[in-house]
Amino acid sequence: MPQIKVNNHSFSNYDSVLLNHIHLNLNVDFKRKELSGKAVLSIENKTACRYLILDIKSLVIDKILLEDSFETAWSLGEEYNHFGQALVIEIGKNTEKVAVYYKTSPSAEALMWLEPEQTFGKKHPFLFTQSQAILARTWVPCMDAPAVRMTYSADITCDPQYLALMSAENNFEKNAEGRYHFEMPQPIPSYLMALAVGDLSFKSLGVNCGVFAEPEMLEKAAYEFSDLSAMISSAEALYGPYAWGRYDVLLLPPSFPFGGMENPRLTFATPTIIAGDKSLVSLIAHELAHSWSGNLVTNKTWNDFWLNEGFTVYFEERIMESIYGKDYADMLSKLSLDEMQKSLESLMLTAPGDTKLKLNLNARNPDDGVTDIAYVKGCMFLRYLESQVGRKAWDAFLNQYFNHFKWKTVDTETFIAYLNKELLSKYPKKQFNVMEWIYEIGVPANLPKIQSKYLLKVENMASEYNQTRKLKSIDTAQFTTHHWLHLLRNLNADSIQSTMSELDTTFGFSKSTNAEIQCDWYVLAIKNNYEVAYPYLEKYLSTVGRRKFLEPLYFNLSKTEEGLIRAKKWYEKYKNSYHAVSRNTIEELLYNDPISNK
Ligand code: BES
Ligand code: ZN
């Protein structure tokens, strides 16, 4: 057995063996909660290596064939917490095809198998995957590092009542045999492989876009996402042609742990953005923007994650500005900047190193890097550059960047060299503190300012209310979701205990059906021990699986002894509706014992 090392969160020997294509042939078994079949890997053994090393985690390997004909020897490396283990396969100098016969385990973290009651329709089970960052290896044996791009294809069979979808081309029509064929002809990193199976229907929203959802949610989703086609046009006008053919959105059941996931051709999205008034659709702009930043130009390692997310937040804001105008976009940017400042303050106390754009996550779970730093500090750095060179030059540079690095992977250092050569060197008299932005903790003093005239008004109302606690300070006539959020975030949590009930009866916060507003209100309720809200909070925790909401709620509950008891009780009761990545985060909060280390 060769020596096995972890390189950028992967055991695989991608420097020695090229992985060009994976063909999956899998059956979806809802009863056993199992995918089984084979993955056929097309490789080029460019260094005449004796072994192909792949990443796997909790997969059961049955046998491995070379060139579709003879079995070869294989062995497993030691399990190493969240990385899983190496699958070491003996190959020949000229081996081109390696077929791994396997099945997944019920604990596979990428797979979420939902019971009918966890769906909107309540009648059928549902399966979805979440591969980013290093969970693809729990359902496909692969080189699970973003530096490796490959094409893929798949034959999926499932109960013919259901539709199977992947982040790939297919004709998405149900068929009587429950057989679906998929092709992803463009090379993608493993974290963008995705599959969903369930009772799904489709509605077109334009020539190359549409939405999939359970039938119960389809019309609502179609209404909420009706600007999709305009978003695609505005994105293309900004940074060049959309490279992936169709762009569809799959609206998932509420257990989905993220807001959205940019699976190519098919963004996966949480239903918590269906507010009924299109107020939360910037999330779709975000996932769409990843079609350029992330999917076309990919971060080489998870330490360079800000290249994916910072660019995407910047791009998302530009799409929002072009469709809804500058004032609206400023309001959204200001809200995320405020949230980032809060994360920054707490990270500076607990993990200051994690406030750098370039991270060092090598021995850690890449999930630790998913903070507002990569997203919002990353975006603010790009806004800073824009402010220095002007929008025209900056946009020309970004267009050139996406075009130059398309279908490639980029690390921070490559980006810096390219930025200096192609843009900053043209301004010899100017000083740019690029290195400080990227390699130092905190935020530089030249952090751009964002002002929102709408939110300024809300701040004034909040501060008057904080002083007087008189409802007439708050005029909600023009309020959108964002005004409400800003109001809740600017109320002084320590001084409103006696007026929680009055706020609630006047504005109906506890009974709100807007997941963003609910989350912020329930945080205030917990801080003030406002028990009237608890039944609503419990209901919310029993259905919503989005980590961004669960985390602050469980965190604030866990701050008091009584709250912690309650939090543990609720968590144990509802954890089956939470995906592994959410469970991981909450168990760390409640038990200091994340499941990934067990
Ligand atoms: N790619 C991310 C989600 C992700 C990141 C999953 C890292 C696993 C590891 C996605 O594009 C994203 O950023 N989603 C955000 C929404 C966005 C509007 C900030 C989310 O889920 O909250
Ligand atoms: Zn993102």
Coordinates of C-alpha atoms and ligand atoms in Angstrom, one line a residue:
M1 CA 0.0 0.0 0.0
P2 CA 1.4 3.4 -0.9
Q3 CA 1.8 6.1 1.7
I4 CA -1.4 8.0 2.2
K5 CA -1.5 11.7 2.8
V6 CA -4.2 14.3 2.9
N7 CA -3.8 17.0 0.4
N8 CA -6.3 19.9 0.4
H9 CA -8.9 17.8 2.2
S10 CA -8.5 14.9 -0.2
F11 CA -6.6 11.5 0.0
S12 CA -6.8 11.2 -3.8
N13 CA -3.6 11.1 -5.9
Y14 CA -4.8 13.7 -8.4
D15 CA -1.3 14.9 -9.1
S16 CA -0.4 11.4 -10.5
V17 CA -3.6 10.2 -12.1
L18 CA -6.0 12.3 -14.2
L19 CA -9.7 11.7 -13.6
N20 CA -11.6 12.7 -16.8
H21 CA -15.1 11.4 -16.4
I22 CA -17.3 9.5 -13.9
H23 CA -20.3 7.5 -15.1
L24 CA -22.7 6.6 -12.4
N25 CA -25.2 3.8 -12.6
L26 CA -27.2 3.9 -9.4
N27 CA -30.5 2.6 -8.1
V28 CA -32.4 4.7 -5.5
D29 CA -33.9 2.6 -2.7
F30 CA -36.1 4.6 -0.4
K31 CA -36.9 1.7 1.9
R32 CA -33.3 0.9 2.6
K33 CA -32.2 4.5 2.3
E34 CA -29.5 3.4 0.0
L35 CA -27.9 4.2 -3.4
S36 CA -26.3 1.1 -5.0
G37 CA -24.7 0.3 -8.3
K38 CA -21.4 1.4 -9.7
A39 CA -19.2 4.4 -10.6
V40 CA -17.1 4.0 -13.7
L41 CA -14.1 6.3 -13.6
S42 CA -12.3 7.2 -16.9
I43 CA -8.7 7.9 -16.0
E44 CA -5.3 8.7 -17.6
N45 CA -2.4 7.2 -15.7
K46 CA 0.0 9.9 -16.7
T47 CA 2.7 8.9 -14.3
A48 CA 2.4 5.1 -14.6
C49 CA 1.3 5.0 -11.0
R50 CA 0.6 1.6 -9.5
Y51 CA -2.4 2.9 -7.6
L52 CA -5.5 5.0 -8.0
I53 CA -6.4 6.6 -4.7
L54 CA -10.0 7.9 -4.2
D55 CA -11.9 9.5 -1.4
I56 CA -14.7 7.6 0.2
K57 CA -16.6 8.0 3.4
S58 CA -19.0 5.4 4.8
L59 CA -19.3 3.7 1.4
V60 CA -19.5 -0.1 1.2
I61 CA -17.3 -1.3 -1.6
D62 CA -18.3 -4.6 -3.2
K63 CA -15.8 -5.1 -6.0
I64 CA -13.7 -3.2 -8.4
L65 CA -13.2 -4.0 -12.1
L66 CA -10.7 -2.7 -14.6
E67 CA -11.7 -2.1 -18.2
D68 CA -15.1 -3.7 -17.5
S69 CA -13.6 -7.1 -17.3
F70 CA -11.2 -8.2 -14.5
E71 CA -11.3 -7.7 -10.8
T72 CA -8.4 -5.8 -9.2
A73 CA -7.1 -5.6 -5.7
W74 CA -8.0 -2.7 -3.5
S75 CA -7.7 -1.7 0.2
L76 CA -8.9 0.9 2.5
G77 CA -6.9 3.5 4.4
E78 CA -7.6 4.4 8.0
E79 CA -10.6 6.5 8.8
Y80 CA -9.6 10.0 9.6
N81 CA -12.5 11.9 11.2
H82 CA -14.4 14.2 8.7
F83 CA -12.1 13.2 5.8
G84 CA -13.4 9.6 5.6
Q85 CA -10.8 7.2 4.2
A86 CA -8.7 6.5 1.1
L87 CA -9.8 3.8 -1.3
V88 CA -6.6 2.4 -2.8
I89 CA -7.0 0.6 -6.1
E90 CA -4.3 -1.3 -7.9
I91 CA -4.2 -0.2 -11.6
G92 CA -1.9 -0.8 -14.6
K93 CA 0.2 1.6 -16.5
N94 CA -2.5 1.7 -19.3
T95 CA -5.6 1.4 -17.2
E96 CA -8.4 3.6 -18.6
K97 CA -11.5 2.5 -16.8
V98 CA -12.1 1.6 -13.2
A99 CA -15.5 0.4 -12.2
V100 CA -16.2 0.7 -8.4
Y101 CA -19.3 -1.4 -7.4
Y102 CA -20.6 0.0 -4.1
K103 CA -23.5 1.1 -2.0
T104 CA -24.0 4.1 0.3
S105 CA -24.6 3.7 4.1
P106 CA -27.7 5.1 5.8
S107 CA -25.5 7.6 7.6
A108 CA -24.0 9.1 4.3
E109 CA -23.8 12.8 5.2
A110 CA -24.4 14.1 1.7
L111 CA -27.7 12.2 1.4
M112 CA -30.9 13.4 3.1
W113 CA -33.7 10.8 3.0
L114 CA -36.9 12.5 4.0
E115 CA -40.0 10.7 5.3
P116 CA -43.3 11.7 3.6
E117 CA -44.2 13.9 6.6
Q118 CA -41.1 15.9 6.1
T119 CA -42.2 17.0 2.6
F120 CA -44.9 19.5 1.6
G121 CA -47.2 16.9 0.1
K122 CA -46.8 14.5 3.1
K123 CA -47.4 11.5 0.8
H124 CA -44.1 10.6 -0.7
P125 CA -40.5 10.3 0.5
F126 CA -37.8 12.6 -0.9
L127 CA -34.1 12.4 -1.4
F128 CA -31.6 15.2 -2.0
T129 CA -27.8 15.4 -1.9
Q130 CA -25.5 18.2 -0.6
S131 CA -22.0 17.5 -1.7
Q132 CA -20.2 20.8 -0.9
A133 CA -17.6 20.9 0.6
I134 CA -16.3 17.4 1.1
L135 CA -19.4 15.2 1.2
A136 CA -19.5 14.0 -2.4
R137 CA -17.3 11.1 -1.2
T138 CA -20.2 9.9 0.9
W139 CA -22.2 9.0 -2.2
V140 CA -19.6 8.8 -5.0
P141 CA -16.1 7.4 -4.8
C142 CA -14.1 10.2 -6.4
M143 CA -11.2 12.7 -6.3
D144 CA -13.1 14.9 -3.9
A145 CA -11.0 18.1 -4.2
P146 CA -12.1 21.3 -6.0
A147 CA -8.9 21.3 -8.0
V148 CA -10.0 18.3 -9.9
R149 CA -12.5 18.9 -12.7
M150 CA -14.3 16.1 -14.6
T151 CA -17.3 15.6 -16.7
Y152 CA -20.0 13.2 -15.6
S153 CA -23.0 11.2 -16.8
A154 CA -25.5 9.0 -14.9
D155 CA -28.2 6.4 -15.3
I156 CA -30.4 6.6 -12.3
T157 CA -33.3 4.2 -11.5
C158 CA -36.0 4.9 -9.0
D159 CA -39.6 4.2 -8.2
P160 CA -41.4 5.4 -11.4
Q161 CA -43.8 7.5 -9.3
Y162 CA -40.9 9.9 -8.8
L163 CA -38.8 12.2 -10.9
A164 CA -35.0 12.1 -10.6
L165 CA -33.0 15.3 -11.2
M166 CA -29.3 16.0 -11.3
S167 CA -26.9 18.9 -11.8
A168 CA -26.8 17.9 -15.5
E169 CA -28.7 17.7 -18.8
N170 CA -31.7 15.5 -19.1
N171 CA -35.2 15.7 -20.6
F172 CA -36.8 15.8 -17.1
E173 CA -39.9 13.8 -17.9
K174 CA -41.2 11.1 -15.7
N175 CA -41.1 7.8 -17.4
A176 CA -42.9 4.5 -16.7
E177 CA -39.7 2.6 -15.9
G178 CA -38.3 5.2 -13.5
R179 CA -35.0 5.4 -15.6
Y180 CA -33.3 8.7 -16.0
H181 CA -30.2 9.5 -18.0
F182 CA -28.0 12.6 -17.3
E183 CA -25.0 14.2 -19.0
M184 CA -22.8 16.9 -17.7
P185 CA -20.5 17.6 -20.6
Q186 CA -18.7 20.5 -19.0
P187 CA -15.9 19.7 -16.5
I188 CA -17.0 20.3 -12.9
P189 CA -15.5 19.7 -9.5
S190 CA -17.0 16.9 -7.5
Y191 CA -18.7 19.2 -5.0
L192 CA -21.1 20.2 -7.8
M193 CA -22.5 16.6 -8.3
A194 CA -26.1 16.6 -7.1
L195 CA -29.1 14.4 -7.2
A196 CA -32.7 14.8 -6.0
V197 CA -35.6 12.4 -6.3
G198 CA -39.2 13.0 -5.3
D199 CA -42.7 13.9 -6.3
L200 CA -41.7 16.9 -8.4
S201 CA -43.4 19.0 -11.0
F202 CA -42.0 21.7 -13.3
K203 CA -43.1 25.1 -14.5
S204 CA -41.3 27.1 -17.2
L205 CA -40.2 30.7 -16.4
G206 CA -38.6 31.6 -19.7
V207 CA -36.8 30.2 -22.7
N208 CA -34.0 28.5 -20.7
C209 CA -35.2 28.6 -17.1
G210 CA -37.9 27.3 -14.8
V211 CA -38.6 25.8 -11.4
F212 CA -39.1 22.4 -10.0
A213 CA -41.1 21.9 -6.8
E214 CA -43.5 19.6 -5.1
P215 CA -46.9 20.2 -6.7
E216 CA -48.1 21.9 -3.5
M217 CA -45.4 24.6 -3.8
L218 CA -45.1 25.0 -7.6
E219 CA -47.3 28.0 -8.1
K220 CA -45.9 29.9 -5.1
A221 CA -42.4 29.2 -6.3
A222 CA -43.1 30.2 -9.8
Y223 CA -44.6 33.5 -8.5
E224 CA -41.6 34.2 -6.2
F225 CA -39.0 33.4 -8.9
S226 CA -40.8 35.2 -11.8
D227 CA -37.7 37.5 -12.3
L228 CA -35.5 34.6 -13.0
S229 CA -35.2 35.3 -16.7
A230 CA -34.4 38.9 -16.1
M231 CA -31.7 37.9 -13.6
I232 CA -30.1 35.7 -16.2
S233 CA -30.1 38.5 -18.8
S234 CA -28.7 41.0 -16.4
A235 CA -25.9 38.6 -15.3
E236 CA -25.0 37.9 -18.9
A237 CA -24.9 41.6 -19.6
L238 CA -22.5 42.1 -16.7
Y239 CA -20.0 39.3 -17.0
G240 CA -20.5 37.3 -20.2
P241 CA -22.5 34.5 -21.6
Y242 CA -24.2 31.9 -19.3
A243 CA -22.2 28.7 -20.0
W244 CA -24.4 25.9 -18.8
G245 CA -27.4 25.8 -21.2
R246 CA -30.5 25.8 -18.9
Y247 CA -30.8 27.4 -15.5
D248 CA -33.5 25.8 -13.3
V249 CA -34.2 26.1 -9.6
L250 CA -35.3 23.1 -7.5
L251 CA -37.3 24.2 -4.5
L252 CA -36.6 21.6 -1.7
P253 CA -38.5 20.7 1.4
P254 CA -37.6 22.8 4.5
S255 CA -34.9 20.4 5.8
F256 CA -32.4 21.6 3.2
P257 CA -29.6 22.9 5.4
F258 CA -28.5 25.8 3.3
G259 CA -30.2 28.8 1.7
G260 CA -29.1 27.7 -1.7
M261 CA -26.6 25.5 -3.5
E262 CA -25.3 26.3 -6.9
N263 CA -25.5 22.9 -8.5
P264 CA -24.8 23.6 -12.2
R265 CA -27.9 23.9 -14.3
L266 CA -30.1 23.2 -11.2
T267 CA -29.8 25.4 -8.2
F268 CA -31.1 23.8 -5.0
A269 CA -33.0 26.2 -2.8
T270 CA -34.6 26.3 0.6
P271 CA -38.4 27.1 0.7
T272 CA -37.7 29.6 3.5
I273 CA -37.1 32.2 0.7
I274 CA -40.8 31.9 -0.4
A275 CA -42.0 35.0 1.4
G276 CA -44.9 35.6 -0.9
D277 CA -43.6 39.1 -1.9
K278 CA -40.3 38.2 -3.7
S279 CA -38.4 39.9 -1.0
L280 CA -35.8 37.1 -0.5
V281 CA -34.9 36.4 -4.1
S282 CA -31.4 37.8 -3.9
L283 CA -30.6 34.3 -2.9
I284 CA -31.4 33.2 -6.4
A285 CA -29.3 36.0 -7.8
H286 CA -26.5 34.6 -5.6
E287 CA -26.7 31.0 -6.8
L288 CA -27.1 32.2 -10.4
A289 CA -23.9 34.3 -10.0
H290 CA -22.1 31.1 -9.0
S291 CA -22.5 30.0 -12.6
W292 CA -19.6 32.3 -13.2
S293 CA -17.8 32.6 -9.9
G294 CA -17.4 29.1 -8.5
N295 CA -18.7 26.9 -11.2
L296 CA -16.9 28.4 -14.2
V297 CA -13.9 29.7 -12.2
T298 CA -13.5 27.5 -9.2
N299 CA -11.6 27.9 -5.9
K300 CA -8.6 25.6 -6.1
T301 CA -8.7 24.7 -2.4
W302 CA -11.2 25.3 0.5
N303 CA -8.6 27.8 1.8
D304 CA -9.5 29.9 -1.2
F305 CA -13.2 29.7 -0.6
W306 CA -13.5 33.5 -0.6
L307 CA -12.8 33.4 -4.3
N308 CA -16.0 31.5 -4.8
E309 CA -18.2 33.3 -2.3
G310 CA -16.8 36.9 -2.1
F311 CA -17.0 37.2 -5.9
T312 CA -20.5 35.7 -5.9
V313 CA -21.8 38.1 -3.3
Y314 CA -20.3 41.0 -5.3
F315 CA -21.9 39.7 -8.5
E316 CA -25.2 39.0 -6.7
E317 CA -25.3 42.6 -5.5
R318 CA -24.7 43.8 -9.0
I319 CA -27.6 41.7 -10.4
M320 CA -29.8 43.1 -7.7
E321 CA -28.8 46.6 -8.4
S322 CA -29.4 46.2 -12.1
I323 CA -32.9 44.8 -11.7
Y324 CA -34.2 46.5 -8.6
G325 CA -32.1 49.7 -8.5
K326 CA -29.3 51.1 -6.3
D327 CA -31.4 52.0 -3.3
Y328 CA -32.8 48.6 -2.9
A329 CA -29.4 46.9 -3.5
D330 CA -27.8 49.3 -0.9
M331 CA -30.3 48.2 1.6
L332 CA -29.4 44.5 1.1
S333 CA -25.7 45.2 1.2
K334 CA -25.9 47.3 4.4
L335 CA -27.8 44.4 6.1
S336 CA -25.2 41.9 5.2
L337 CA -22.3 44.3 6.1
D338 CA -23.9 44.7 9.6
E339 CA -24.1 41.0 10.0
M340 CA -20.5 40.6 8.9
Q341 CA -19.4 43.1 11.5
K342 CA -21.1 41.1 14.2
S343 CA -19.5 37.8 13.0
L344 CA -16.2 39.6 12.9
E345 CA -16.5 40.8 16.5
S346 CA -17.1 37.3 17.7
L347 CA -14.5 35.7 15.5
M348 CA -11.9 38.2 16.7
L349 CA -12.5 36.8 20.2
T350 CA -12.7 33.1 19.4
A351 CA -10.7 32.5 16.2
P352 CA -9.1 35.7 14.9
G353 CA -7.2 33.7 12.2
D354 CA -10.6 32.9 10.6
T355 CA -11.1 36.6 9.8
K356 CA -8.5 36.4 7.0
L357 CA -9.7 35.9 3.5
K358 CA -7.0 33.3 2.8
L359 CA -7.8 30.6 5.3
N360 CA -5.8 27.8 6.7
L361 CA -8.2 24.9 7.1
N362 CA -5.9 22.1 6.3
A363 CA -6.4 19.9 9.3
R364 CA -9.9 21.2 9.9
N365 CA -13.3 20.7 8.5
P366 CA -13.7 23.1 5.5
D367 CA -17.1 23.8 6.9
D368 CA -15.3 26.0 9.5
G369 CA -14.5 28.4 6.7
V370 CA -18.2 29.0 5.9
T371 CA -18.5 32.4 7.7
D372 CA -19.5 35.9 6.6
I373 CA -15.8 36.6 6.2
A374 CA -15.5 34.8 2.9
Y375 CA -18.8 36.2 1.7
V376 CA -19.0 39.7 2.9
K377 CA -15.4 40.7 3.6
G378 CA -14.6 39.1 0.3
C379 CA -17.3 41.2 -1.4
M380 CA -16.2 44.4 0.4
F381 CA -12.6 43.8 -0.8
L382 CA -13.9 43.7 -4.4
R383 CA -16.0 46.8 -3.8
Y384 CA -12.9 48.5 -2.5
L385 CA -11.0 47.7 -5.7
E386 CA -14.0 48.9 -7.7
S387 CA -14.0 52.2 -5.8
Q388 CA -10.3 52.7 -6.6
V389 CA -10.3 52.1 -10.3
G390 CA -13.9 52.9 -11.2
R391 CA -16.7 50.7 -12.3
K392 CA -15.7 50.7 -16.0
A393 CA -12.2 49.4 -15.6
W394 CA -13.3 47.0 -12.8
D395 CA -16.0 45.4 -14.9
A396 CA -13.7 45.0 -17.8
F397 CA -11.2 43.3 -15.5
L398 CA -13.8 41.0 -14.1
N399 CA -15.0 40.0 -17.6
Q400 CA -11.5 39.3 -18.6
Y401 CA -10.9 37.3 -15.3
F402 CA -13.9 35.0 -15.9
N403 CA -13.0 34.5 -19.5
H404 CA -9.3 33.8 -18.8
F405 CA -9.9 31.3 -16.0
K406 CA -13.1 29.7 -17.2
W407 CA -13.2 25.9 -16.7
K408 CA -10.1 26.3 -14.5
T409 CA -9.4 26.4 -10.8
V410 CA -7.7 29.4 -9.2
D411 CA -6.0 29.9 -5.8
T412 CA -5.6 33.2 -4.1
E413 CA -2.0 33.7 -5.2
T414 CA -2.9 33.2 -8.8
F415 CA -5.7 35.7 -8.5
I416 CA -3.4 38.3 -6.8
A417 CA -0.8 37.9 -9.6
Y418 CA -3.4 38.3 -12.3
L419 CA -5.0 41.3 -10.5
N420 CA -1.6 43.0 -10.2
K421 CA -0.6 42.3 -13.8
E422 CA -3.9 43.0 -15.6
L423 CA -5.4 45.8 -13.4
L424 CA -3.4 47.4 -10.6
S425 CA -0.1 47.8 -12.5
K426 CA -2.0 50.3 -14.7
Y427 CA -2.3 52.7 -11.7
P428 CA 1.4 53.1 -10.8
K429 CA 0.7 56.2 -8.6
K430 CA -1.9 54.5 -6.5
Q431 CA -1.4 52.3 -3.4
F432 CA -3.5 49.3 -2.9
N433 CA -3.5 47.3 0.3
V434 CA -4.3 44.0 -1.3
M435 CA -2.1 41.9 1.0
E436 CA -3.6 43.4 4.1
W437 CA -7.1 42.7 2.8
I438 CA -6.3 39.1 2.0
Y439 CA -3.7 37.9 4.6
E440 CA -4.4 40.0 7.7
I441 CA -7.1 39.6 10.4
G442 CA -10.0 42.0 10.8
V443 CA -11.0 44.5 8.2
P444 CA -8.7 47.3 6.8
A445 CA -9.5 50.9 7.7
N446 CA -10.4 51.5 4.0
L447 CA -13.4 49.3 4.3
P448 CA -16.0 50.9 1.9
K449 CA -18.9 52.6 3.6
I450 CA -22.4 51.6 2.7
Q451 CA -25.3 53.9 3.3
S452 CA -28.9 53.0 2.9
K453 CA -31.4 55.8 3.1
Y454 CA -34.2 53.4 3.8
L455 CA -32.4 51.7 6.7
L456 CA -31.3 55.0 8.1
K457 CA -34.9 55.8 8.7
V458 CA -35.4 52.5 10.4
E459 CA -32.4 53.2 12.6
N460 CA -33.9 56.4 13.7
M461 CA -37.1 54.8 14.6
A462 CA -35.4 52.0 16.5
S463 CA -33.3 54.4 18.6
E464 CA -36.3 56.5 19.4
Y465 CA -38.2 53.4 20.4
N466 CA -35.2 52.2 22.5
Q467 CA -35.3 55.5 24.4
T468 CA -39.1 56.0 24.7
R469 CA -40.5 52.5 24.2
K470 CA -43.5 54.3 22.5
L471 CA -45.0 52.5 19.5
K472 CA -45.6 55.7 17.7
S473 CA -41.8 55.9 17.1
I474 CA -42.3 53.1 14.6
D475 CA -43.9 53.9 11.2
T476 CA -44.2 50.7 9.2
A477 CA -46.1 52.0 6.2
Q478 CA -43.3 51.5 3.7
F479 CA -41.8 48.4 5.3
T480 CA -40.4 45.4 3.4
T481 CA -38.8 42.3 4.9
H482 CA -35.5 44.2 5.1
H483 CA -36.9 47.1 7.1
W484 CA -38.4 44.7 9.6
L485 CA -35.1 42.9 9.9
H486 CA -33.2 46.1 10.5
L487 CA -35.7 47.2 13.0
L488 CA -35.5 43.9 15.0
R489 CA -31.7 44.0 14.9
N490 CA -31.6 47.6 16.1
L491 CA -34.0 47.2 19.0
N492 CA -32.1 47.1 22.3
A493 CA -32.6 43.5 23.4
D494 CA -31.9 44.4 27.0
S495 CA -34.4 47.2 27.4
I496 CA -37.6 45.8 25.7
Q497 CA -38.5 43.0 28.0
S498 CA -41.6 44.8 29.3
T499 CA -42.8 45.8 25.7
M500 CA -42.2 42.4 23.9
S501 CA -45.8 41.6 24.3
E502 CA -47.0 45.0 23.0
L503 CA -44.6 44.7 20.0
D504 CA -45.9 41.3 19.3
T505 CA -49.6 42.1 19.5
T506 CA -49.1 45.2 17.3
F507 CA -46.9 43.7 14.6
G508 CA -47.7 39.9 14.9
F509 CA -44.1 38.8 15.0
S510 CA -44.6 35.5 16.7
K511 CA -47.1 34.4 14.1
S512 CA -45.1 35.7 11.1
T513 CA -44.6 33.3 8.2
N514 CA -41.5 35.1 6.9
A515 CA -38.6 32.8 8.0
E516 CA -36.1 35.7 8.2
I517 CA -38.3 37.8 10.4
Q518 CA -39.3 34.8 12.5
C519 CA -35.6 34.0 13.2
D520 CA -34.8 37.5 14.4
W521 CA -37.9 37.8 16.5
Y522 CA -37.4 34.4 18.2
V523 CA -33.8 35.4 19.0
L524 CA -35.3 38.5 20.8
A525 CA -37.9 36.3 22.4
I526 CA -35.2 33.9 23.8
K527 CA -33.1 36.8 25.1
N528 CA -36.1 38.2 26.9
N529 CA -37.6 34.9 27.9
Y530 CA -40.8 35.9 26.2
E531 CA -42.6 32.6 26.6
V532 CA -45.6 33.5 24.4
A533 CA -43.4 33.0 21.4
Y534 CA -42.1 29.6 22.4
P535 CA -44.9 27.5 20.9
Y536 CA -44.2 29.3 17.6
L537 CA -40.5 28.9 18.0
E538 CA -40.9 25.2 18.6
K539 CA -43.0 24.8 15.5
Y540 CA -40.4 26.6 13.5
L541 CA -37.6 24.4 14.9
S542 CA -39.6 21.4 14.1
T543 CA -39.7 22.2 10.4
V544 CA -37.0 24.5 9.3
G545 CA -33.6 22.8 8.8
R546 CA -31.7 25.8 7.4
R547 CA -28.6 26.1 9.5
K548 CA -28.4 29.9 9.3
F549 CA -31.6 30.0 11.3
L550 CA -31.1 27.0 13.6
E551 CA -27.7 28.2 14.8
P552 CA -28.6 31.5 16.4
L553 CA -31.7 30.0 17.9
Y554 CA -30.0 27.1 19.5
F555 CA -27.0 29.2 20.4
N556 CA -29.1 31.8 22.3
L557 CA -31.2 29.1 24.0
S558 CA -28.0 27.4 25.2
K559 CA -26.9 30.5 27.1
T560 CA -29.0 29.8 30.1
E561 CA -29.3 26.6 32.1
E562 CA -33.0 26.4 31.6
G563 CA -32.7 27.3 27.9
L564 CA -30.1 24.6 27.4
I565 CA -32.4 22.0 28.8
R566 CA -35.2 23.2 26.5
A567 CA -32.8 23.3 23.5
K568 CA -31.6 19.7 24.1
K569 CA -35.2 18.5 24.4
W570 CA -36.3 20.2 21.2
Y571 CA -33.1 19.2 19.4
E572 CA -33.6 15.5 20.2
K573 CA -37.2 15.7 19.2
Y574 CA -36.6 17.4 15.8
K575 CA -33.1 16.4 14.8
N576 CA -34.4 13.9 12.2
S577 CA -35.6 16.9 10.2
Y578 CA -32.1 18.4 10.2
H579 CA -29.4 17.5 7.7
A580 CA -26.0 16.2 8.9
V581 CA -24.3 19.6 8.4
S582 CA -26.9 21.4 10.5
R583 CA -26.8 18.6 13.2
N584 CA -23.1 18.9 13.3
T585 CA -23.2 22.6 14.1
I586 CA -25.9 22.3 16.7
E587 CA -24.3 19.4 18.5
E588 CA -21.2 21.4 18.7
L589 CA -23.2 24.2 20.4
L590 CA -25.2 21.9 22.7
Y591 CA -22.8 19.1 23.5
N592 CA -19.4 20.4 22.3
D593 CA -19.3 17.1 20.4
P594 CA -19.8 17.3 16.7
I595 CA -21.0 14.1 15.0
S596 CA -18.3 14.4 12.4
N597 CA -15.6 13.6 15.0
K598 CA -17.4 10.5 16.3
Ligands
BES1 N1 -22.2 27.3 -2.0 C1 -22.9 27.9 -0.9 C2 -23.4 27.0 0.1 C3 -22.3 26.1 0.8 C4 -21.1 26.7 1.1 C5 -22.5 24.8 1.1 C6 -20.1 25.9 1.7 C7 -21.5 24.1 1.7 C8 -20.3 24.6 2.0 C9 -24.1 28.7 -1.5 O1 -23.9 29.4 -2.7 C10 -24.4 29.8 -0.5 O2 -23.5 30.6 -0.3 N2 -25.5 29.8 0.1 C11 -26.0 30.8 1.1 C12 -26.9 31.8 0.5 C13 -26.3 33.1 0.1 C14 -27.4 34.0 -0.4 C15 -25.4 33.7 1.0 C16 -26.7 30.1 2.2 O3 -27.0 28.9 2.0 O4 -27.1 30.7 3.1
ZN2 ZN -22.5 31.0 -2.4

